[in-house]
Coordinates of C-alpha atoms in Angstrom, one line a residue:
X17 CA 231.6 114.0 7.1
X18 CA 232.0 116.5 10.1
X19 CA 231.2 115.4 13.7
X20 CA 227.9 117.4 15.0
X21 CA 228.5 118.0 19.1
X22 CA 226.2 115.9 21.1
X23 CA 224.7 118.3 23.6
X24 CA 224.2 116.0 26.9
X25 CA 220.7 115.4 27.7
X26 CA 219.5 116.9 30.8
X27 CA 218.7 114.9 34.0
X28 CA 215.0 113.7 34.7
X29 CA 213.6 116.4 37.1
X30 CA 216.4 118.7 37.3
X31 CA 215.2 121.7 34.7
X32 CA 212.9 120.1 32.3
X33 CA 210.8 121.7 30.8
X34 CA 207.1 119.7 30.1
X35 CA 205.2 119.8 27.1
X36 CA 203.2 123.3 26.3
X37 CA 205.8 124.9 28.1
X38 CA 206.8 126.4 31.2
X39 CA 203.4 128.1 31.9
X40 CA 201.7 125.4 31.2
X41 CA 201.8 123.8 34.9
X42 CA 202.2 125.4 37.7
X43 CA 203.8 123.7 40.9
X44 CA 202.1 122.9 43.4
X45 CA 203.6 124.9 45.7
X46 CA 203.9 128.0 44.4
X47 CA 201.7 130.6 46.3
X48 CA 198.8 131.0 43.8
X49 CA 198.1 126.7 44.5
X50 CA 198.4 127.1 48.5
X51 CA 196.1 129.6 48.1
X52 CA 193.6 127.6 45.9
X53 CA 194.3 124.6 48.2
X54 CA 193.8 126.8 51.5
X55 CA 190.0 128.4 50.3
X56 CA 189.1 124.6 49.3
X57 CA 190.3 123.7 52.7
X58 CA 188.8 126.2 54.8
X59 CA 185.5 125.9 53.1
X60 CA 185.0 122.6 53.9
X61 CA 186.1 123.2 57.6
X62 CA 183.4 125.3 57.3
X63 CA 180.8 123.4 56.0
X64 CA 181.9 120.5 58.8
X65 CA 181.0 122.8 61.3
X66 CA 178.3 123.9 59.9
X67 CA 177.6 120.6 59.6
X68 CA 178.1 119.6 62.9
X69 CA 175.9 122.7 65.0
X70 CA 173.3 122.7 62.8
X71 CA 172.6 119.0 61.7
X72 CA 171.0 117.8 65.0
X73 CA 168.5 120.3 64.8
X74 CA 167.7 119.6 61.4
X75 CA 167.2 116.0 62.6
X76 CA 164.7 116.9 65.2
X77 CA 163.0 119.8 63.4
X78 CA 160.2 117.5 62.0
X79 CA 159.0 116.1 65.5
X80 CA 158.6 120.0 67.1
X81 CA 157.0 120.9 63.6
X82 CA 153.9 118.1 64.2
X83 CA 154.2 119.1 68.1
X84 CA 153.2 122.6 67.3
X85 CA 150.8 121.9 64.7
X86 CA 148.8 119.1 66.2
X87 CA 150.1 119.6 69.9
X88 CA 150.9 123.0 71.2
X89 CA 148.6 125.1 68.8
X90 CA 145.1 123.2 70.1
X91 CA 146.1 123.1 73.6
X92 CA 146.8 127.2 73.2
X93 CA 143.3 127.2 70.8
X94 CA 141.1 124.8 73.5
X95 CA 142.7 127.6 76.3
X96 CA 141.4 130.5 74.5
X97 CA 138.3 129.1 73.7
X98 CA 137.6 128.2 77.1
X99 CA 137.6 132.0 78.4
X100 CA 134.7 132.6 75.4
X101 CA 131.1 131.3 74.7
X102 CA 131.1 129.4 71.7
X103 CA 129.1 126.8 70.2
X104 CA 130.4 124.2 67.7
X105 CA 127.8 125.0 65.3
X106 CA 129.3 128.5 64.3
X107 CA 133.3 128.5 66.3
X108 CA 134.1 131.7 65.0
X109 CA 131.6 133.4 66.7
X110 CA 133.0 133.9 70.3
X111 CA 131.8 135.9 72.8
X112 CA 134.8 136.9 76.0
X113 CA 133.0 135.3 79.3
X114 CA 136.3 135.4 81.2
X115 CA 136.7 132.4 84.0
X116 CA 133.1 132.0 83.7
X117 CA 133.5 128.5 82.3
X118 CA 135.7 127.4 85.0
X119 CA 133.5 129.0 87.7
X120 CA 130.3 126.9 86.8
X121 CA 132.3 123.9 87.2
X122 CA 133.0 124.3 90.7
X123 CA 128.8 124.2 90.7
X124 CA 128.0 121.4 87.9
X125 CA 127.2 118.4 89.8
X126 CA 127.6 116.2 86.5
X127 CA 131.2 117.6 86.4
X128 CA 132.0 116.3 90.5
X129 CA 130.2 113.1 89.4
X130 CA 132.5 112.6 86.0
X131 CA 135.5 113.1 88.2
X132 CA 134.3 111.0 91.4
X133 CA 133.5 108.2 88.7
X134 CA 137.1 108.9 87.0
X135 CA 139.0 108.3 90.3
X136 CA 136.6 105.6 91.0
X137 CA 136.9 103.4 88.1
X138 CA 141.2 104.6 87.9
X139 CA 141.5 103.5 91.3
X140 CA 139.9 100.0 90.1
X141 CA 141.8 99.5 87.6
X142 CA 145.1 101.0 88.5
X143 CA 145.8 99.2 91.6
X144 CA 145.2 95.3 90.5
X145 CA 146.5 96.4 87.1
X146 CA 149.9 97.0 87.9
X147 CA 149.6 94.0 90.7
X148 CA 148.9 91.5 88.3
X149 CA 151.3 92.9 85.6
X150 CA 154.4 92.9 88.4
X151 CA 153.4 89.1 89.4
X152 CA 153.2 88.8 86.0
X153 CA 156.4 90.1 85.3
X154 CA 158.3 88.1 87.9
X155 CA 157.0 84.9 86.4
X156 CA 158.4 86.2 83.1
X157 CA 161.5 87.5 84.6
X158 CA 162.5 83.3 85.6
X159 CA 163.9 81.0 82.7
X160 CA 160.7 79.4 81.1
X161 CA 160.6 77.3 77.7
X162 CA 159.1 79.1 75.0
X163 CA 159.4 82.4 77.3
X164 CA 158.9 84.7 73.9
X165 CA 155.6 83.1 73.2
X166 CA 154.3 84.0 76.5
X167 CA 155.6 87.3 76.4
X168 CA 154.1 88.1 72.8
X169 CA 151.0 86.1 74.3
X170 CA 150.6 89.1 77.5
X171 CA 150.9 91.9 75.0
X172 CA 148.1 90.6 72.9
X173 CA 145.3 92.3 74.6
X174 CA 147.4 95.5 74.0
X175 CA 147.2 95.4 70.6
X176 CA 143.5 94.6 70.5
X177 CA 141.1 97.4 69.5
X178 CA 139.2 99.2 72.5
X179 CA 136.0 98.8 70.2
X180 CA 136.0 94.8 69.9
X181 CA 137.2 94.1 73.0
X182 CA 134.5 96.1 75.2
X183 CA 132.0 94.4 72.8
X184 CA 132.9 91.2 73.8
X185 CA 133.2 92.1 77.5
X186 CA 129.6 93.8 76.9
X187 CA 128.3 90.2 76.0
X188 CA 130.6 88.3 79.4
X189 CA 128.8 91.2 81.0
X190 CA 125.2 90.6 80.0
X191 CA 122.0 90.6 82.2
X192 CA 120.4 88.3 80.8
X193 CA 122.5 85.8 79.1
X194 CA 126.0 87.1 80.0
X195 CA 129.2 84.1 80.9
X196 CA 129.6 86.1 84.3
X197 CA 126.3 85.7 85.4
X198 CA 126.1 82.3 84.7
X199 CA 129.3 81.4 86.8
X200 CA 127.8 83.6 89.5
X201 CA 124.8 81.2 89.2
X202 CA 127.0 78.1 89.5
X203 CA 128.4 79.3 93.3
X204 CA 124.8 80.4 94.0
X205 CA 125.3 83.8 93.8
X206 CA 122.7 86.0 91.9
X207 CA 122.6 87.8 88.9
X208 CA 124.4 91.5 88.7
X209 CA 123.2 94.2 86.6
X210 CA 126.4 95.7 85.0
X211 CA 125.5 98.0 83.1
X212 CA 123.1 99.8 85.7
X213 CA 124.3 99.2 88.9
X214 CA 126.7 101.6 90.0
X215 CA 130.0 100.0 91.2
X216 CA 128.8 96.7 89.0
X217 CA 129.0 99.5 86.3
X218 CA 132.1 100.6 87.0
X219 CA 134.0 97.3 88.2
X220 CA 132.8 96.2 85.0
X221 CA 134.8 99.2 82.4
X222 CA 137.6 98.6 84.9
X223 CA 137.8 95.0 84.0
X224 CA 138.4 95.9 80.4
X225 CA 140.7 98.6 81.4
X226 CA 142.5 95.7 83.3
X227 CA 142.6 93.2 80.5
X228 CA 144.1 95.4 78.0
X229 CA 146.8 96.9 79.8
X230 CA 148.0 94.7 82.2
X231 CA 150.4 92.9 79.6
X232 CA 151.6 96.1 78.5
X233 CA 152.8 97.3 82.2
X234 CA 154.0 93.9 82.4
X235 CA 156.6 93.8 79.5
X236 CA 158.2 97.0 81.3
X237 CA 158.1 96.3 84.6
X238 CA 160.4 92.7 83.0
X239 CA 162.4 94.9 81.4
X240 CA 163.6 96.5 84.4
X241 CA 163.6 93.8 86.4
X242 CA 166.1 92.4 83.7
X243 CA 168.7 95.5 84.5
X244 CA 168.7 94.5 88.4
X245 CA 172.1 93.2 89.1
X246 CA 172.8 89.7 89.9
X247 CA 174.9 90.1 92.7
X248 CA 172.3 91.6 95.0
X249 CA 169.9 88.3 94.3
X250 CA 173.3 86.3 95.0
X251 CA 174.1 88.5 98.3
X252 CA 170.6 87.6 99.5
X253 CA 170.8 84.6 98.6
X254 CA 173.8 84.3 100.3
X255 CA 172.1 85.8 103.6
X256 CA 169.4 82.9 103.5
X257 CA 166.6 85.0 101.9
X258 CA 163.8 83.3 100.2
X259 CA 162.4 83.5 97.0
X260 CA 159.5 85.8 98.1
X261 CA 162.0 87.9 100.3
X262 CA 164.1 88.4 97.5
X263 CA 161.1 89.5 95.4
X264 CA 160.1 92.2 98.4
X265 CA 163.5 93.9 99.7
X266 CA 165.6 93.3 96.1
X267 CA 163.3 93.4 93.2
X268 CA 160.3 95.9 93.9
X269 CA 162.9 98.7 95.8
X270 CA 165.1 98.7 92.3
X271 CA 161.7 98.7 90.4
X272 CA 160.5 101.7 92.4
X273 CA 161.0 104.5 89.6
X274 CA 159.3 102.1 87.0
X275 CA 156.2 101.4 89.5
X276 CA 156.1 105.2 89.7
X277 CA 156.1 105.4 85.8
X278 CA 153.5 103.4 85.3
X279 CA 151.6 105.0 87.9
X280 CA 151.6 108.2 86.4
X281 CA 151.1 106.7 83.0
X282 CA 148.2 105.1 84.1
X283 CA 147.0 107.9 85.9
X284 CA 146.9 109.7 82.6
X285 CA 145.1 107.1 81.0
X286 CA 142.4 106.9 83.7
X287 CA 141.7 110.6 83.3
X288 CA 141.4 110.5 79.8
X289 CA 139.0 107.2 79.5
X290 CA 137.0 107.7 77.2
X291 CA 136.1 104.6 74.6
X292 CA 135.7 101.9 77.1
X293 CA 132.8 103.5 79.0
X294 CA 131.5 104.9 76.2
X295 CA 130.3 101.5 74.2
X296 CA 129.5 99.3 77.4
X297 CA 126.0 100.8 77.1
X298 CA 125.8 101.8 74.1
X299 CA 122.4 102.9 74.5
X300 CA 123.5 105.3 76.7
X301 CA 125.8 107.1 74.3
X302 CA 128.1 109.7 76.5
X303 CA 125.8 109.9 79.7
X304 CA 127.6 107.1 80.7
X305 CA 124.3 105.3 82.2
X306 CA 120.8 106.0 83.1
X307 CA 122.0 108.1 85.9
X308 CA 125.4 108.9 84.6
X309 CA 127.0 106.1 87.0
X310 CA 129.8 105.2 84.9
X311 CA 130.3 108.9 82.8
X312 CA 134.1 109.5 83.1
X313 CA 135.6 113.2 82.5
X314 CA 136.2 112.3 78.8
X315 CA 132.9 111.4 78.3
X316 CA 131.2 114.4 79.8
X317 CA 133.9 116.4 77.6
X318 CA 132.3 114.9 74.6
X319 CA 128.6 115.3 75.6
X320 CA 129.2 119.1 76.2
X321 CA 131.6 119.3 73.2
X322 CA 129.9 117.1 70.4
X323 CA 126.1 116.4 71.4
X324 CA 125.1 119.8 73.4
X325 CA 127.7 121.6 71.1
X326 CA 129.0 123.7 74.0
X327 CA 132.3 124.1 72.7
X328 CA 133.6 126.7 75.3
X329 CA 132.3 124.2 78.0
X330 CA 133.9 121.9 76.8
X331 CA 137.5 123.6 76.5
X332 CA 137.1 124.5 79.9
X333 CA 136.7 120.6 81.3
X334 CA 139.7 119.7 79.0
X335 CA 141.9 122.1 81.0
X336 CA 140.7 121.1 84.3
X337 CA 141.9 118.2 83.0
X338 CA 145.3 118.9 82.0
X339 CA 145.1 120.8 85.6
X340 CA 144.6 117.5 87.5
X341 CA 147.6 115.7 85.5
X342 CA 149.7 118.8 86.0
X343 CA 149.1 118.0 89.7
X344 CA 149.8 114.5 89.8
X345 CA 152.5 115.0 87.7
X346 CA 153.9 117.1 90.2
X347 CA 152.8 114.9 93.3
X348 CA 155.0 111.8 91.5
X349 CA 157.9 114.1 91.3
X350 CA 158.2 114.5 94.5
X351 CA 157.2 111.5 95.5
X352 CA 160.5 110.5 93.3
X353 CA 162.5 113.4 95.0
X354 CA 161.4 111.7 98.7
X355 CA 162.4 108.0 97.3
X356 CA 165.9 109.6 96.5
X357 CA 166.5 111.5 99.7
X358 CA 166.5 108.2 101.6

């Protein structure tokens, strides 16, 4: 029997050779895998900042989409057709007037009666609207026991339909057999005709104008008064200030760019009134009274719009009233500007 040689086996990791042979794997540093390993890697650096420039306007893509289509296109639209004549019964048939439409409002009395009545009944409701809703909000502002009920309980009128509620004002308000009347009897006073008197007529839309938005102007005038620091109620404090004094040099100066917020916002809203006054007298439909005492600008829009089909008309009062907000827009800007200078 003749010895064979053992050959000695070869280290772990130092030359061996894998199954399938030696060009079976290649390692992962040779040249050909960095550069497989470098396109992966620079791909996805590119795709992150990709990622990165163009995802934000991807996000808000949708809410300019809807702006144009439902926003930008029928303010652009209501513009041109305001420079034609053309009836709602046949829109495509327009005929170029120019400024025409603008000119004959400087001489429609109905129009200088819509806006009279607009500032009118905004002033009415504006003022003791956002009164009420800062008193309001200063109660709310103080630790009460069930204080989220009470909160939830002022936004209720907010979240009630302009249809039922002017109803139901429409019945307090009644001639005849209306709640207000009778507790005007009670004191000895006599009856008020609402819905034909003149300032009863508008006192009265104000009123519902009053009761639904009052809680509304309410919850954000308490949430600003809850971003007020402490310390300046603790410095006055301090200096012997009362409760009220507190409320007049502390709270309403820091509330000052909300107040002018809600101004504006409720500004807007008085221009554009439109369902309130239009079923207190039902009767009435958009003349807004016998002798057009309570007809806002939104209602005269619609008369000249939807029931004397004026269409051209009609685009022209809707961009004297984007016009008038344009202005106060601008008039509570600088308004704001003056407030910061000092």
């Amino acid at each position: 029997m003749t010895d064979v040689p053992m050959t000695e086996a070869a280290p772990a990791g130092a030359g061996a050779v894998p199954p399938g042979g030696a060009e079976g794997v290649r390692a992962p540093d040779s040249p050909a895998g960095a550069r497989g390993s470098g396109k992966a890697g620079a791909w996805a650096s590119r795709r992150y900042r990709w990622d990165l420039r163009w995802s934000p306007y991807a996000l808000v893509a949708p809410f300019f989409l809807f702006f144009a289509a439902f926003g930008l296109f029928p303010l652009l639209y209501t513009g041109w057709a305001a420079l034609h004549q053309v009836e709602l019964t046949d829109p495509n048939a327009m005929t170029w007037v120019g400024a025409r439409n603008f000119t004959r409002l400087l001489s429609d009395e109905f129009f200088w009666n819509a806006l009279r009545n607009t500032v009118t009944i905004g002033l009415l409701s504006t003022v003791p609207q956002l009164a009420v809703a800062l008193w309001l909000a200063q109660l709310l502002n103080h630790r009460l026991r069930g204080a989220t009920f009470f909160r939830v309980a002022v936004l209720t009128p907010y979240a009630t339909s302009v249809a039922a509620a002017t109803l139901v004002f429409v019945l307090l308000f009644g001639r005849d057999h209306g709640m207000v009347n009778w507790a005007l009897g009670l004191v000895g006073l006599d009856a008020v005709d609402w819905q034909n008197g003149t300032l009863a007529s508008q006192a009265a839309v104000s009123t519902i104008v009053i009761w639904r938005w009052t809680g509304y102007n309410a919850l954000i005038y308490l949430a600003a008064m809850q971003t007020v620091p402490k310390e300046l109620y603790e410095s006055a404090e301090l200096d012997g200030a009362s409760r009220w004094q507190q409320f007049v040099h502390v709270t309403v100066p820091s509330l000052r760019p909300t107040i002018l917020f809600t101004i504006v916002v409720s500004t807007i809203g008085a221009t554009q009134l439109f369902g309130e006054p239009l079923l207190f007298n039902g009767g009435a439909g958009a003349t807004g009274g016998a002798d057009h005492q309570f007809q806002t600008l939104g209602l005269y829009l619609y008369e000249q719009g939807w029931v004397n089909l004026h269409l051209g008309r009609a685009s022209a009062i809707a961009w004297a009233m984007f016009l008038i907000l344009l202005v106060v827009g601008l008039l509570a800007r600088l308004l704001r500007r003056g407030g910061e200078v000092r």
